[in-house]
CSV table of C-alpha atoms in Angstrom, one decimal:
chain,number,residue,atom,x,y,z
A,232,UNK,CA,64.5,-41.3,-89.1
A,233,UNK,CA,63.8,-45.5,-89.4
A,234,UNK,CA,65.2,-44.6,-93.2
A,235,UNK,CA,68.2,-42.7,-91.9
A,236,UNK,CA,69.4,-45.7,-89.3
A,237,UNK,CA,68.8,-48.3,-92.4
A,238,UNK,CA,71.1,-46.3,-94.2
A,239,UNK,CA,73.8,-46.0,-92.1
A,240,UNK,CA,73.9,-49.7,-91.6
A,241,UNK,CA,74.0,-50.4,-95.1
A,242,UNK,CA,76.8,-48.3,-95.7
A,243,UNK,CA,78.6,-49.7,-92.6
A,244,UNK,CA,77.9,-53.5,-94.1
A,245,UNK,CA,78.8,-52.7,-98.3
A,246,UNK,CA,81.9,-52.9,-97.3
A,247,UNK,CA,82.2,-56.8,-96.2
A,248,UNK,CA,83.8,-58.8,-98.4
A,249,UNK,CA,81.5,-60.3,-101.2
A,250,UNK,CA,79.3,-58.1,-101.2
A,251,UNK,CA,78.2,-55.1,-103.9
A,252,UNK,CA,81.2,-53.0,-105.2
A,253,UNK,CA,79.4,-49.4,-104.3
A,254,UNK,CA,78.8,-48.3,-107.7
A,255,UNK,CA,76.9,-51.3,-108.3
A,256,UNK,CA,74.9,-51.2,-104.5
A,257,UNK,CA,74.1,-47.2,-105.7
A,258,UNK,CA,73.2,-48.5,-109.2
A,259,UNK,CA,70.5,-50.7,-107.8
A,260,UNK,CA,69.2,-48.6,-105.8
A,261,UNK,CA,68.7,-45.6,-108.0
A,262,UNK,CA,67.0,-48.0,-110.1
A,263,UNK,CA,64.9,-49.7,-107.9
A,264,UNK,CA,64.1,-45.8,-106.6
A,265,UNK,CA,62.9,-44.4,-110.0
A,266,UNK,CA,60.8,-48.3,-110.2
A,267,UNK,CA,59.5,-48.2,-106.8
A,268,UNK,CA,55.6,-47.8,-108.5
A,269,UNK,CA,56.6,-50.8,-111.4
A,270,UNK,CA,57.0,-54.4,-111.3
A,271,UNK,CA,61.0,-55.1,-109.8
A,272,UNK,CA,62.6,-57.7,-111.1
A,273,UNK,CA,65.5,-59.4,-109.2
A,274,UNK,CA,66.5,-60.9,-112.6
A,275,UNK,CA,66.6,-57.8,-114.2
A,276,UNK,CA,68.9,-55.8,-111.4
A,277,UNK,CA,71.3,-58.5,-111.6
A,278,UNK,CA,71.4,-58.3,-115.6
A,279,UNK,CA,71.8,-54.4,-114.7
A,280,UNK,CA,75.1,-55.3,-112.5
A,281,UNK,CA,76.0,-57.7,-115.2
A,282,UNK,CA,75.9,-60.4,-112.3
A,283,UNK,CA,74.1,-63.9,-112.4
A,284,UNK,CA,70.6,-63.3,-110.2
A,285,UNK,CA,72.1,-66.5,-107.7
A,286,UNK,CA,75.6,-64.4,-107.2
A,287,UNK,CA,73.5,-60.9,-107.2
A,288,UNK,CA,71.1,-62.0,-104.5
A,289,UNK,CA,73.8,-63.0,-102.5
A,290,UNK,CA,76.5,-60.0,-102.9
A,291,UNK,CA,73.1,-58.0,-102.3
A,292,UNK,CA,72.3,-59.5,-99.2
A,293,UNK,CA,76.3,-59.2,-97.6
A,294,UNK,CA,76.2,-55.5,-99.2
A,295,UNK,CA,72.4,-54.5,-97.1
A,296,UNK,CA,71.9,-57.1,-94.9
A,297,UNK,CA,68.4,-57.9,-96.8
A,298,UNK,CA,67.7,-59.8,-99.6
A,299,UNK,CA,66.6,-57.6,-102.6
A,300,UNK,CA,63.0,-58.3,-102.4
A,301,UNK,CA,62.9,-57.3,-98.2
A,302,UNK,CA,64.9,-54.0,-99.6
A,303,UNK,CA,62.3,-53.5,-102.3
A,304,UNK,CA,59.8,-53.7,-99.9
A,305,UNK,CA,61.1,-51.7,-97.2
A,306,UNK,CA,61.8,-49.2,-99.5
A,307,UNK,CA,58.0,-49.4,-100.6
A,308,UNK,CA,56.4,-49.1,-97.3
A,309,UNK,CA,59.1,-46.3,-96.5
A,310,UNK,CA,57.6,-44.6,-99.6
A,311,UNK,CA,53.8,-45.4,-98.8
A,312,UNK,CA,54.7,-43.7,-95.0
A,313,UNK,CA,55.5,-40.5,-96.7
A,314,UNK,CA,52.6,-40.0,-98.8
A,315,UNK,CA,50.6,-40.9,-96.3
A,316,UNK,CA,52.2,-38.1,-93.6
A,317,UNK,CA,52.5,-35.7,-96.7
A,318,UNK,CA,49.3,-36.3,-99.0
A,319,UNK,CA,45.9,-36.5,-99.3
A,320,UNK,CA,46.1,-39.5,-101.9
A,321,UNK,CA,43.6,-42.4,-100.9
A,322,UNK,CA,44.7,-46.1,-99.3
A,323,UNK,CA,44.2,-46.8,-103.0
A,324,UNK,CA,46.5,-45.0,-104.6
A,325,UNK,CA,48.9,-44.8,-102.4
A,326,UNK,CA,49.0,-48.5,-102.7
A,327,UNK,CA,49.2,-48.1,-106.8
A,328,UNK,CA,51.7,-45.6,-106.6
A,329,UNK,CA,54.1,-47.8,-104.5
A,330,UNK,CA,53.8,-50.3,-106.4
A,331,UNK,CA,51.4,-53.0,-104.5
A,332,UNK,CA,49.1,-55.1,-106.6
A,333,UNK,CA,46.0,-54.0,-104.5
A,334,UNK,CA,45.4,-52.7,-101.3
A,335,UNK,CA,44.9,-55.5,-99.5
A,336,UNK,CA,48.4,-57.0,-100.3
A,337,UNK,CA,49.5,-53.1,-99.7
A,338,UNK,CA,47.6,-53.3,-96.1
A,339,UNK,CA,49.3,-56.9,-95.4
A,340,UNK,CA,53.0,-55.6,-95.9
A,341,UNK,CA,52.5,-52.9,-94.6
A,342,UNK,CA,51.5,-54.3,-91.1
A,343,UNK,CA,53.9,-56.9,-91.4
A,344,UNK,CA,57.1,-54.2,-91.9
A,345,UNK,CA,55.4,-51.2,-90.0
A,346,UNK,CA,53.6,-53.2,-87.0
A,347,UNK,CA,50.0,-52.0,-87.4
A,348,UNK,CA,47.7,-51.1,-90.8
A,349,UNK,CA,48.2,-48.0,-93.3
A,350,UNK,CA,44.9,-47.3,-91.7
A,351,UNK,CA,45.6,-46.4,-88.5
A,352,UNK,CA,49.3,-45.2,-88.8
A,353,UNK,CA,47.8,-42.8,-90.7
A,354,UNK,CA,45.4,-41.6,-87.8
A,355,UNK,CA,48.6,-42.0,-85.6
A,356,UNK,CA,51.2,-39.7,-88.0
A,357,UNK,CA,48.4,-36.8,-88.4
A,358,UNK,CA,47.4,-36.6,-84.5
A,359,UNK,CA,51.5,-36.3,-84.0
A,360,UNK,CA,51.4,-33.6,-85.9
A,361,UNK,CA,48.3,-32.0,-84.6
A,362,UNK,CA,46.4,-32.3,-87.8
């Protein structure tokens, strides 16, 4: 639902001047998508847009209202919140399959975007659902 609300404010937003022409805003995002588990570079989305990473960054930002790396992230902990409702993977791998460097940095952004630890949000999503 947080996902669907994000959405509709980006699309509300790509249209402000200076920002991302939309095939460019649904270019990076497929890509960053299919890399959410690998290393995303900035530089290397804005080579993809054929854009200088200064001019990206800031077309990026008019386009989502975030820069690319809060996107990335949010996107990331959007991710890690589904596989933990709708797996049985560890912390651990959850963490790896997001793209995190470890879990601790995985814990740490994720109770800096979500407002309390993977931990216990876990504990929180299964008893809403009765599990």
């Amino acid at each position: 639902m947080e996902n669907e609300h994000l959405e509709a404010a980006q699309r509300s937003v790509s249209a402000v001047t200076g920002g991302l022409a939309p095939w460019r805003l649904e270019l990076v995002k497929q890509q960053i998508h299919a890399d959410l588990g690998k290393k995303i570079s900035v530089p290397q989305l804005a080579q993809s847009c054929s854009l200088s990473r200064s001019h990206f960054s800031r077309a990026f930002k008019r386009s989502t209202g975030m820069s690319p790396q809060d996107w990335i992230r949010h996107q990331r902990i959007a991710q890690a919140q589904k596989l933990i409702k709708d797996s049985r993977l560890t912390l651990t791998q959850i963490s790896a399959e997001c793209g995190f460097f470890d879990q601790a940095h995985f814990s740490h952004m994720f109770t800096k975007t979500a407002g309390t630890n993977p931990a216990i949000w876990r504990f929180q999503a299964l008893a809403a659902v009765g599990a």
